Coordinates of C-alpha atoms in Angstrom, one line a residue:
Chain R
M1 CA 29.0 106.8 -27.7
T2 CA 27.1 104.3 -29.8
A3 CA 25.2 101.6 -27.9
P4 CA 25.6 98.0 -28.8
R5 CA 23.3 97.4 -31.8
E6 CA 21.0 94.5 -31.3
A7 CA 19.1 93.3 -34.3
P8 CA 16.2 95.7 -34.6
A9 CA 12.6 94.6 -35.0
A10 CA 11.1 94.7 -38.4
R11 CA 8.7 97.6 -38.8
E12 CA 5.6 95.5 -38.8
E13 CA 6.6 93.7 -35.6
Y14 CA 7.5 96.9 -33.8
G15 CA 4.5 97.6 -31.5
K16 CA 5.3 101.2 -30.6
P17 CA 4.7 104.6 -32.2
L18 CA 7.4 105.5 -34.8
P19 CA 8.3 109.0 -36.2
Q20 CA 6.9 110.1 -39.5
P21 CA 9.7 112.3 -40.7
T22 CA 8.9 115.3 -42.8
D23 CA 11.1 117.3 -45.2
V24 CA 11.9 119.6 -42.3
S25 CA 12.7 116.9 -39.7
Q26 CA 14.4 114.4 -42.1
P27 CA 17.9 115.6 -41.2
F28 CA 17.3 115.0 -37.5
W29 CA 16.2 111.4 -38.1
E30 CA 19.0 110.8 -40.7
G31 CA 21.5 112.1 -38.1
A32 CA 20.2 109.7 -35.5
R33 CA 20.5 106.9 -38.0
A34 CA 24.2 107.9 -38.5
G35 CA 24.8 108.1 -34.8
E36 CA 24.8 111.9 -34.6
L37 CA 22.5 114.2 -32.7
R38 CA 21.8 116.9 -35.3
I39 CA 19.9 120.0 -34.4
Q40 CA 19.3 123.3 -36.1
R41 CA 21.1 126.6 -35.4
C42 CA 20.1 129.9 -36.7
R43 CA 22.7 131.6 -38.9
D44 CA 21.4 135.0 -37.9
C45 CA 20.7 134.9 -34.1
R46 CA 23.1 131.9 -33.5
Q47 CA 20.6 130.2 -31.2
H48 CA 20.2 126.4 -31.4
V49 CA 16.6 125.3 -32.2
F50 CA 14.7 122.1 -31.5
Y51 CA 12.4 120.7 -32.6
P52 CA 13.2 121.1 -36.3
R53 CA 11.4 123.8 -38.3
S54 CA 11.6 126.0 -41.3
M55 CA 11.9 129.3 -39.5
C56 CA 13.8 130.4 -36.4
P57 CA 11.2 130.8 -33.6
L58 CA 13.4 133.4 -31.9
C59 CA 14.2 135.8 -34.7
L60 CA 12.0 134.5 -37.6
S61 CA 15.1 134.0 -39.9
E62 CA 14.8 131.3 -42.5
R63 CA 18.5 130.8 -42.4
L64 CA 18.6 127.7 -40.2
E65 CA 21.5 125.3 -40.6
W66 CA 22.0 121.7 -39.3
V67 CA 24.8 121.2 -36.8
T68 CA 26.0 118.2 -34.8
A69 CA 25.3 118.7 -31.1
S70 CA 27.8 117.6 -28.5
G71 CA 25.3 115.0 -27.3
R72 CA 25.9 116.1 -23.7
G73 CA 23.2 117.5 -21.5
K74 CA 21.5 117.3 -18.1
V75 CA 18.2 115.8 -17.0
Y76 CA 15.8 118.7 -16.7
S77 CA 12.9 116.6 -15.5
Y78 CA 11.8 113.0 -15.7
T79 CA 9.2 110.5 -14.8
V80 CA 9.5 106.8 -14.0
I81 CA 6.8 104.7 -15.8
R82 CA 6.0 101.6 -13.8
R83 CA 2.6 100.9 -15.5
A84 CA 2.3 100.7 -19.2
M85 CA -0.5 102.9 -20.6
H86 CA 0.4 101.7 -24.1
P87 CA 0.7 98.0 -24.8
G88 CA 3.9 98.5 -26.8
F89 CA 5.8 99.6 -23.8
Q90 CA 4.8 96.8 -21.4
A91 CA 8.1 94.9 -21.9
D92 CA 10.1 98.1 -21.1
L93 CA 8.8 98.6 -17.6
P94 CA 10.0 100.3 -15.6
Y95 CA 11.3 102.9 -18.0
V96 CA 12.5 106.5 -17.5
L97 CA 11.1 109.2 -19.6
A98 CA 13.1 112.4 -19.4
I99 CA 13.4 115.9 -20.7
V100 CA 17.1 116.4 -21.4
E101 CA 18.5 120.0 -21.7
L102 CA 21.4 119.9 -24.1
E103 CA 24.5 121.9 -23.6
E104 CA 23.4 123.9 -26.6
G105 CA 20.2 124.9 -24.9
P106 CA 17.2 123.0 -26.5
R107 CA 15.4 120.3 -24.6
L108 CA 14.5 116.8 -26.0
T109 CA 12.1 114.2 -24.9
T110 CA 14.0 111.0 -24.5
N111 CA 14.6 107.9 -22.3
I112 CA 17.5 107.4 -19.8
M113 CA 19.1 104.1 -20.5
A114 CA 21.7 102.0 -18.6
A115 CA 20.6 103.4 -15.2
E116 CA 18.3 102.1 -12.5
P117 CA 15.2 104.4 -12.3
E118 CA 16.2 105.1 -8.6
D119 CA 19.5 106.5 -9.8
V120 CA 18.1 109.1 -12.1
S121 CA 17.8 112.6 -10.8
I122 CA 17.3 116.1 -12.1
D123 CA 20.5 117.8 -13.1
M124 CA 22.2 114.5 -13.7
A125 CA 24.8 114.7 -16.5
V126 CA 23.9 112.5 -19.5
E127 CA 25.1 111.8 -23.0
A128 CA 23.4 110.6 -26.1
V129 CA 23.2 107.0 -27.3
F130 CA 21.6 105.8 -30.4
E131 CA 19.2 102.9 -30.5
D132 CA 18.1 101.3 -33.8
V133 CA 14.5 100.3 -33.1
T134 CA 13.6 99.2 -36.7
P135 CA 15.8 98.8 -39.8
E136 CA 14.8 102.3 -40.7
V137 CA 14.4 104.2 -37.5
T138 CA 17.0 105.1 -34.8
L139 CA 15.9 106.9 -31.6
V140 CA 18.2 109.3 -29.6
K141 CA 18.3 108.2 -26.0
F142 CA 20.7 109.1 -23.2
R143 CA 22.7 107.4 -20.5
P144 CA 24.5 108.7 -17.5
S145 CA 27.6 110.6 -18.6
E146 CA 30.9 108.8 -18.3
A147 CA 33.0 112.0 -18.3
K148 CA 33.4 113.5 -14.8
Chain S
M1 CA -16.2 148.7 -23.6
T2 CA -15.7 145.4 -21.7
I3 CA -17.8 142.3 -21.4
R4 CA -18.1 142.8 -17.7
N5 CA -21.6 141.7 -16.6
K6 CA -22.9 141.9 -20.1
A7 CA -24.2 138.3 -20.0
A8 CA -25.3 135.7 -17.5
I9 CA -25.6 131.9 -17.1
V10 CA -29.3 131.4 -16.6
G11 CA -29.7 127.7 -16.8
I12 CA -27.7 124.6 -16.0
G13 CA -28.1 120.9 -16.6
Q14 CA -26.2 117.8 -15.5
T15 CA -26.7 114.1 -15.8
E16 CA -25.6 111.6 -13.2
F17 CA -21.9 110.9 -13.3
S18 CA -21.1 107.2 -13.6
K19 CA -18.8 104.5 -15.0
D20 CA -21.4 103.5 -17.6
S21 CA -24.2 105.8 -18.6
G22 CA -26.0 103.1 -20.5
R23 CA -26.9 105.6 -23.3
S24 CA -25.4 107.6 -26.1
T25 CA -23.6 110.9 -25.8
L26 CA -26.2 112.4 -28.0
R27 CA -29.0 111.2 -25.6
M28 CA -27.2 112.7 -22.7
A29 CA -26.5 116.0 -24.5
L30 CA -30.2 116.4 -25.3
E31 CA -31.1 115.6 -21.6
V32 CA -28.8 118.3 -20.2
V33 CA -29.6 120.9 -22.9
L34 CA -33.3 120.5 -22.2
E35 CA -32.7 120.6 -18.4
A36 CA -30.7 123.8 -18.7
L37 CA -33.3 125.4 -21.0
G38 CA -36.1 124.4 -18.6
D39 CA -34.1 125.7 -15.7
A40 CA -33.9 129.1 -17.5
G41 CA -37.5 129.1 -18.5
L42 CA -36.6 128.8 -22.2
K43 CA -37.5 126.5 -25.0
P44 CA -35.5 124.9 -27.8
Q45 CA -37.0 127.3 -30.3
D46 CA -35.4 130.2 -28.3
V47 CA -31.9 128.8 -28.9
D48 CA -30.0 130.6 -31.7
G49 CA -26.4 129.8 -30.6
V50 CA -24.4 126.7 -29.8
V51 CA -20.8 126.6 -28.7
K52 CA -19.1 123.2 -28.3
M53 CA -15.8 122.1 -26.9
G54 CA -13.5 120.7 -29.5
A55 CA -11.7 117.3 -29.2
N56 CA -13.3 114.2 -28.0
D57 CA -16.9 115.4 -27.9
D58 CA -18.7 113.8 -30.9
I59 CA -21.9 115.8 -30.6
F60 CA -22.1 118.8 -32.9
E61 CA -24.4 121.7 -33.2
I62 CA -26.2 120.1 -36.2
D63 CA -27.0 117.1 -34.0
L64 CA -28.7 119.4 -31.5
L65 CA -30.3 121.2 -34.4
R66 CA -31.8 118.0 -35.8
S67 CA -32.8 116.4 -32.5
L68 CA -34.3 119.5 -31.0
D69 CA -35.6 121.1 -34.2
L70 CA -33.8 124.3 -33.6
P71 CA -35.3 126.7 -36.2
N72 CA -32.9 129.6 -36.0
L73 CA -29.4 128.5 -35.2
R74 CA -27.3 131.5 -36.3
F75 CA -24.1 131.4 -34.1
F76 CA -22.1 128.2 -33.7
N77 CA -18.5 127.4 -33.1
E78 CA -16.1 125.1 -31.4
V79 CA -13.4 126.0 -28.9
P80 CA -10.2 124.0 -29.3
H81 CA -7.7 122.3 -26.8
G82 CA -9.8 119.8 -25.0
G83 CA -10.2 120.6 -21.3
G84 CA -8.8 124.1 -21.8
A85 CA -12.0 125.0 -23.7
A86 CA -14.7 124.6 -21.1
C87 CA -14.8 128.2 -19.9
G88 CA -13.9 129.2 -23.4
T89 CA -17.3 128.1 -24.6
I90 CA -18.8 130.6 -22.1
A91 CA -16.4 133.3 -23.3
M92 CA -17.6 132.7 -26.9
A93 CA -21.2 132.8 -25.8
V94 CA -20.6 136.1 -24.0
A95 CA -19.0 137.5 -27.1
A96 CA -21.9 136.4 -29.2
V97 CA -24.6 137.9 -27.0
A98 CA -22.6 141.1 -26.3
A99 CA -22.2 141.6 -30.1
G100 CA -25.8 140.9 -30.8
M101 CA -25.0 137.8 -32.9
A102 CA -27.1 135.5 -30.7
D103 CA -29.7 135.8 -27.9
V104 CA -29.6 132.4 -26.3
V105 CA -26.4 130.3 -26.5
V106 CA -26.2 126.7 -25.3
T107 CA -22.8 125.2 -24.3
F108 CA -22.3 121.6 -23.3
R109 CA -20.0 118.6 -22.9
S110 CA -21.2 115.0 -23.2
L111 CA -18.8 112.1 -22.8
N112 CA -18.8 108.3 -22.3
E113 CA -15.2 108.5 -21.3
R114 CA -15.2 105.6 -18.9
S115 CA -17.4 103.1 -20.8
E116 CA -16.2 103.9 -24.3
R117 CA -12.8 105.6 -25.0
R118 CA -10.5 106.1 -22.0
F119 CA -8.1 109.0 -22.4
G120 CA -5.6 107.7 -19.9
Q121 CA -4.7 104.8 -22.2
S122 CA -3.1 104.9 -25.6
S123 CA -2.6 102.4 -28.3
A124 CA -1.2 104.7 -30.9
G125 CA 0.8 102.8 -33.3
G126 CA 2.5 103.3 -36.7
A127 CA 3.9 106.6 -37.7
V128 CA 3.3 109.8 -35.9
G129 CA 4.0 113.2 -37.4
G130 CA 4.0 116.8 -36.1
W131 CA 5.7 117.6 -32.8
M132 CA 4.5 114.3 -31.3
Q133 CA 7.1 112.5 -33.5
Y134 CA 9.6 113.5 -30.9
N135 CA 7.5 112.4 -27.9
L136 CA 5.5 109.3 -28.6
P137 CA 8.3 107.0 -29.8
H138 CA 9.9 107.3 -26.4
G139 CA 6.8 106.2 -24.6
L140 CA 5.5 109.6 -23.6
V141 CA 2.0 108.7 -24.6
T142 CA -0.6 109.7 -22.1
P143 CA -1.7 112.8 -20.1
A144 CA -0.5 111.5 -16.8
Q145 CA 3.0 111.1 -18.2
W146 CA 3.0 114.5 -19.8
I147 CA 1.9 116.1 -16.6
A148 CA 4.4 114.1 -14.5
I149 CA 7.3 115.9 -16.2
F150 CA 6.0 119.3 -15.0
A151 CA 5.2 117.9 -11.5
Q152 CA 8.7 116.4 -10.9
R153 CA 10.3 119.7 -11.8
Y154 CA 7.9 121.6 -9.5
L155 CA 8.6 119.4 -6.5
Y156 CA 12.3 119.7 -7.2
E157 CA 12.5 123.4 -7.6
Y158 CA 10.5 124.2 -4.5
G159 CA 11.5 121.3 -2.3
W160 CA 8.1 119.8 -1.8
T161 CA 7.2 116.1 -1.6
T162 CA 4.4 114.0 -3.0
E163 CA 2.5 114.6 0.3
E164 CA 1.8 118.1 -1.0
L165 CA 0.2 116.6 -4.1
G166 CA -1.8 114.2 -1.8
R167 CA -3.3 117.1 0.2
V168 CA -5.0 118.3 -3.0
A169 CA -6.5 114.9 -3.6
V170 CA -7.6 114.6 0.1
L171 CA -9.4 117.9 -0.1
C172 CA -11.2 117.2 -3.3
R173 CA -12.3 113.8 -2.1
K174 CA -13.5 115.3 1.2
H175 CA -15.8 117.6 -0.7
A176 CA -16.9 114.8 -3.0
A177 CA -17.7 112.7 0.0
T178 CA -20.6 114.9 0.9
N179 CA -21.8 115.5 -2.7
P180 CA -24.4 112.9 -3.6
H181 CA -23.8 113.6 -7.3
A182 CA -20.1 112.7 -7.0
M183 CA -18.7 109.4 -8.2
M184 CA -16.8 109.3 -4.9
Y185 CA -19.7 110.2 -2.7
G186 CA -19.2 108.8 0.8
R187 CA -15.6 107.8 -0.1
P188 CA -13.1 110.3 1.4
I189 CA -9.4 109.3 1.4
T190 CA -6.6 109.9 3.9
L191 CA -3.1 111.1 3.1
E192 CA -1.9 107.6 3.9
E193 CA -4.2 106.1 1.4
H194 CA -2.9 108.6 -1.2
Q195 CA 0.7 107.7 -0.4
S196 CA 0.1 104.0 -0.6
S197 CA -1.8 104.2 -3.9
R198 CA 0.1 102.8 -6.9
W199 CA 2.4 104.7 -9.1
I200 CA 1.1 105.8 -12.4
A201 CA 3.9 108.0 -13.6
E202 CA 6.2 109.2 -10.8
P203 CA 5.6 111.5 -9.0
L204 CA 1.9 110.8 -9.8
R205 CA 0.1 108.1 -8.0
L206 CA -3.4 106.7 -8.9
L207 CA -5.0 109.1 -6.4
D208 CA -3.3 112.2 -8.1
C209 CA -5.2 111.4 -11.3
T210 CA -8.7 112.4 -12.4
L211 CA -11.5 109.9 -12.6
D212 CA -12.8 108.7 -15.9
T213 CA -16.5 109.5 -16.2
D214 CA -19.6 109.1 -18.3
G215 CA -21.9 112.1 -18.2
A216 CA -22.9 115.4 -19.6
C217 CA -23.3 119.0 -18.5
A218 CA -24.8 122.1 -20.2
A219 CA -25.2 125.8 -19.5
V220 CA -27.3 128.5 -21.2
V221 CA -25.9 132.0 -21.7
V222 CA -28.1 135.1 -22.4
S223 CA -27.5 138.8 -22.2
A224 CA -27.8 140.4 -18.8
D225 CA -30.9 142.3 -19.9
K226 CA -32.6 139.2 -21.0
A227 CA -31.5 137.4 -17.8
K228 CA -33.4 139.9 -15.7
R229 CA -36.6 138.9 -17.5
L230 CA -36.2 135.2 -17.0
K231 CA -37.3 133.1 -14.1
G232 CA -34.0 131.3 -13.4
K233 CA -31.6 132.7 -10.9
S234 CA -28.7 134.2 -12.8
A235 CA -25.0 133.9 -12.4
Y236 CA -23.7 137.0 -14.0
I237 CA -20.4 136.7 -15.9
A238 CA -18.2 139.3 -14.5
A239 CA -15.4 138.2 -16.8
A240 CA -14.6 135.4 -19.3
A241 CA -11.3 135.0 -21.1
Q242 CA -8.9 132.7 -22.9
G243 CA -5.1 132.7 -22.5
T244 CA -2.0 131.2 -24.0
G245 CA 1.7 131.0 -23.2
R246 CA 5.0 131.1 -25.2
R247 CA 6.0 128.0 -27.1
A248 CA 2.7 126.3 -26.4
E249 CA 2.3 122.6 -27.2
M250 CA -0.7 120.5 -26.3
M251 CA 0.4 119.4 -22.8
T252 CA 4.1 119.1 -23.7
S253 CA 5.4 122.7 -23.6
Y254 CA 8.8 121.5 -22.3
Q255 CA 10.7 124.1 -24.3
R256 CA 9.4 127.1 -22.3
A257 CA 11.5 128.9 -19.7
S258 CA 9.9 127.4 -16.6
L259 CA 8.0 124.1 -16.2
C260 CA 6.8 125.3 -12.8
R261 CA 4.6 128.1 -14.0
L262 CA 1.3 127.9 -16.0
E263 CA 1.8 130.7 -18.5
E264 CA -1.6 130.1 -20.1
A265 CA -3.3 130.4 -16.7
E266 CA -1.3 133.4 -15.8
A267 CA -2.5 135.1 -19.0
T268 CA -6.1 134.1 -18.4
A269 CA -5.9 135.3 -14.8
K270 CA -4.6 138.7 -15.8
E271 CA -7.3 139.2 -18.3
L272 CA -10.1 137.9 -16.0
Y273 CA -9.1 140.3 -13.2
R274 CA -8.7 143.2 -15.6
I275 CA -12.2 142.7 -17.0
A276 CA -13.9 142.0 -13.7
E277 CA -11.9 144.8 -11.9
L278 CA -11.3 142.2 -9.2
G279 CA -8.3 140.5 -7.7
P280 CA -7.8 137.1 -6.1
T281 CA -8.7 138.3 -2.6
D282 CA -12.2 139.2 -4.0
I283 CA -12.9 135.6 -5.0
D284 CA -15.2 133.8 -2.6
V285 CA -15.0 130.3 -4.1
A286 CA -12.6 128.8 -6.6
E287 CA -13.4 125.8 -8.9
L288 CA -10.0 125.0 -10.4
Y289 CA -9.5 122.4 -13.1
D290 CA -8.0 119.4 -11.4
H291 CA -7.1 116.6 -13.9
F292 CA -3.9 116.0 -11.9
T293 CA -3.1 117.3 -8.4
P294 CA 0.1 119.2 -9.2
M295 CA -1.6 121.4 -11.7
V296 CA -4.0 122.6 -9.0
L297 CA -1.0 123.8 -7.0
M298 CA 0.4 125.6 -10.0
A299 CA -3.1 127.0 -10.9
L300 CA -3.5 128.4 -7.3
E301 CA -0.2 130.3 -8.0
A302 CA -1.1 131.4 -11.5
Y303 CA -4.5 132.8 -10.3
G304 CA -2.8 134.7 -7.6
F305 CA -3.9 132.8 -4.5
A306 CA -0.2 132.1 -3.5
P307 CA 3.2 133.3 -4.7
P308 CA 5.2 130.9 -6.9
G309 CA 6.0 127.7 -5.0
K310 CA 3.9 128.5 -2.0
A311 CA 0.5 127.0 -2.9
P312 CA 1.1 123.9 -0.7
E313 CA 1.0 126.2 2.3
L314 CA -2.6 127.1 1.6
L315 CA -3.5 123.5 1.9
G316 CA -1.4 123.0 5.0
E317 CA -3.2 126.0 6.7
G318 CA -6.7 124.8 5.8
R319 CA -7.4 127.9 3.7
L320 CA -9.0 126.0 0.9
E321 CA -11.6 124.2 3.1
L322 CA -15.3 125.1 2.9
D323 CA -14.9 127.6 5.8
G324 CA -11.5 128.9 4.6
D325 CA -10.5 132.0 2.7
T326 CA -11.0 130.5 -0.7
P327 CA -12.9 127.2 -0.7
L328 CA -11.6 125.0 -3.5
N329 CA -13.5 122.6 -5.7
T330 CA -16.5 122.5 -3.5
H331 CA -18.2 119.7 -5.5
G332 CA -15.1 117.5 -5.4
G333 CA -13.7 118.4 -8.8
H334 CA -12.5 115.9 -11.3
L335 CA -10.7 114.0 -8.6
G336 CA -13.9 113.3 -6.7
E337 CA -17.1 114.3 -8.5
G338 CA -16.1 113.2 -12.0
Y339 CA -14.4 114.3 -15.2
L340 CA -16.4 116.3 -17.6
H341 CA -13.4 118.3 -18.8
G342 CA -14.1 121.3 -16.7
F343 CA -17.8 121.6 -17.3
G344 CA -18.8 120.2 -13.9
H345 CA -16.8 123.1 -12.4
I346 CA -18.9 125.6 -14.4
V347 CA -22.2 124.0 -13.2
E348 CA -20.9 124.0 -9.6
G349 CA -19.9 127.6 -9.9
V350 CA -23.4 128.6 -10.9
R351 CA -24.8 126.6 -8.0
Q352 CA -22.5 128.4 -5.5
I353 CA -23.6 131.8 -6.9
R354 CA -27.3 130.7 -6.6
G355 CA -26.8 129.3 -3.1
T356 CA -28.0 125.8 -4.1
A357 CA -24.8 123.8 -3.9
V358 CA -24.7 120.7 -1.7
N359 CA -21.5 122.0 -0.1
Q360 CA -22.7 125.6 -0.1
V361 CA -20.2 128.2 1.0
R362 CA -21.7 131.1 3.0
E363 CA -22.2 134.5 1.4
V364 CA -20.9 133.8 -2.1
R365 CA -20.7 136.9 -4.3
T366 CA -18.0 135.7 -6.7
C367 CA -16.7 132.5 -8.0
L368 CA -13.7 131.8 -10.2
V369 CA -14.0 128.8 -12.5
T370 CA -10.9 127.7 -14.6
S371 CA -10.3 125.2 -17.3
G372 CA -7.6 122.8 -18.4
T373 CA -3.9 123.5 -17.6
A374 CA -0.8 122.7 -19.7
V375 CA -2.9 123.7 -22.7
P376 CA -4.3 127.0 -24.0
T377 CA -6.9 127.6 -21.4
S378 CA -9.8 129.8 -20.3
G379 CA -11.7 130.9 -17.2
V380 CA -14.7 132.8 -16.0
I381 CA -15.6 134.9 -12.9
L382 CA -19.2 134.5 -11.9
S383 CA -21.0 137.2 -9.9
K384 CA -24.2 137.1 -7.9
E385 CA -25.0 140.6 -8.9
P386 CA -24.1 142.7 -11.9
Y387 CA -21.9 145.6 -10.9

């Protein structure tokens, strides 16, 4: 499930926004670095939670644990960007921004890779891939699922 | 006790809307505040309250205080969430006068959004924290893109096409075409022109997106009792309210149950109709926030003019035209008149109540004005008479 790793750009050459992990979100970003999609699950109500936080938004429990998600999901909605509104994304055009709903429930903002924009559709099955964008940061992206 | 008809808008001001105002936002703010006070028959020394919209407006109450030498400013605050705040400033002003904390409250918006900082473009770099750390790195960086996610799901769930979005743009541009104040005065568009305009973020095309505008607007709110003693023709505030939804984020509330419903607007609608003791069929004119066409469709549903997924039928049947059941965005809205983050809608609502609008609807007794969508929002219902 890991995409071919090209040499990532040095941080100072990378012209796009990068995440600033916090104590709470650090495990998510460390997971991505390790090629795993890690999200939180509440030990009390058993619901999966994303984005990362210190308290379950459903039952207010503080007993959140990190689990490795399946990486499988469906495109919930998306948009095709054909005009860069940020200079850092000019070279990526056209690119697909998507909201993927994971099998576990939460939704993530991501990109759909390895597919022509015309071939992306709502409810399409997708799976996580991990893209090293700088020596420090890996983003979780998705591609059309190979499993039928 | 409710705030129903406890206060009124007694004065309005508006600069020209342009691509380059040629002057500072402070200068424009002063112009519109003085115009609104003059319209009401009031003077700067009468002002004891100022409510501003948060985010992106760099003029604060102390700037007005210094520039206009306001001697007794005793109520001042700022309503958050960008365009969602416009009617919220009116709601705060109503609360202030109803509670006796101020007598004359000025609210305003002043922007050089076209000639200075354009919101439709981003150059955010470096590290981003907060919830945006999960969005911006993927290239989800501008309002058009954030809204496109909602729009795609709406079209998918209800089986509509981008032509339904185009009809919103065509209607707003039709009304702007006969409004000399509008940036798109004399420039109506056809559905074909909409469909052939370039993609911005699918399913949004250029003509689905608001204009960028330089300009300013202001409104003056006083108690209903005071309004009756002033020379200006009053628009009574039958209701003013703010509303929120579950799991709210600033334009990226993608974790909530449905992306096809505007929970914030539904909450605001419920509160407005409760306070005013009115329903959608009692509304004579609707000035709905239109930064992007799909949100107008969802707002029409949230405010009860159509069941979920059915708003496009209103456009198809001509029911939002000037002679229809609920004329929509009679000034041309953000899509045609210009983008003052919802404040132009307030000014137009007052004009419709007064009977002085360029595209005047006949026999207007009530007007619904709403503010930004996909953010915590607000709305007002204006009334020709207190009841």
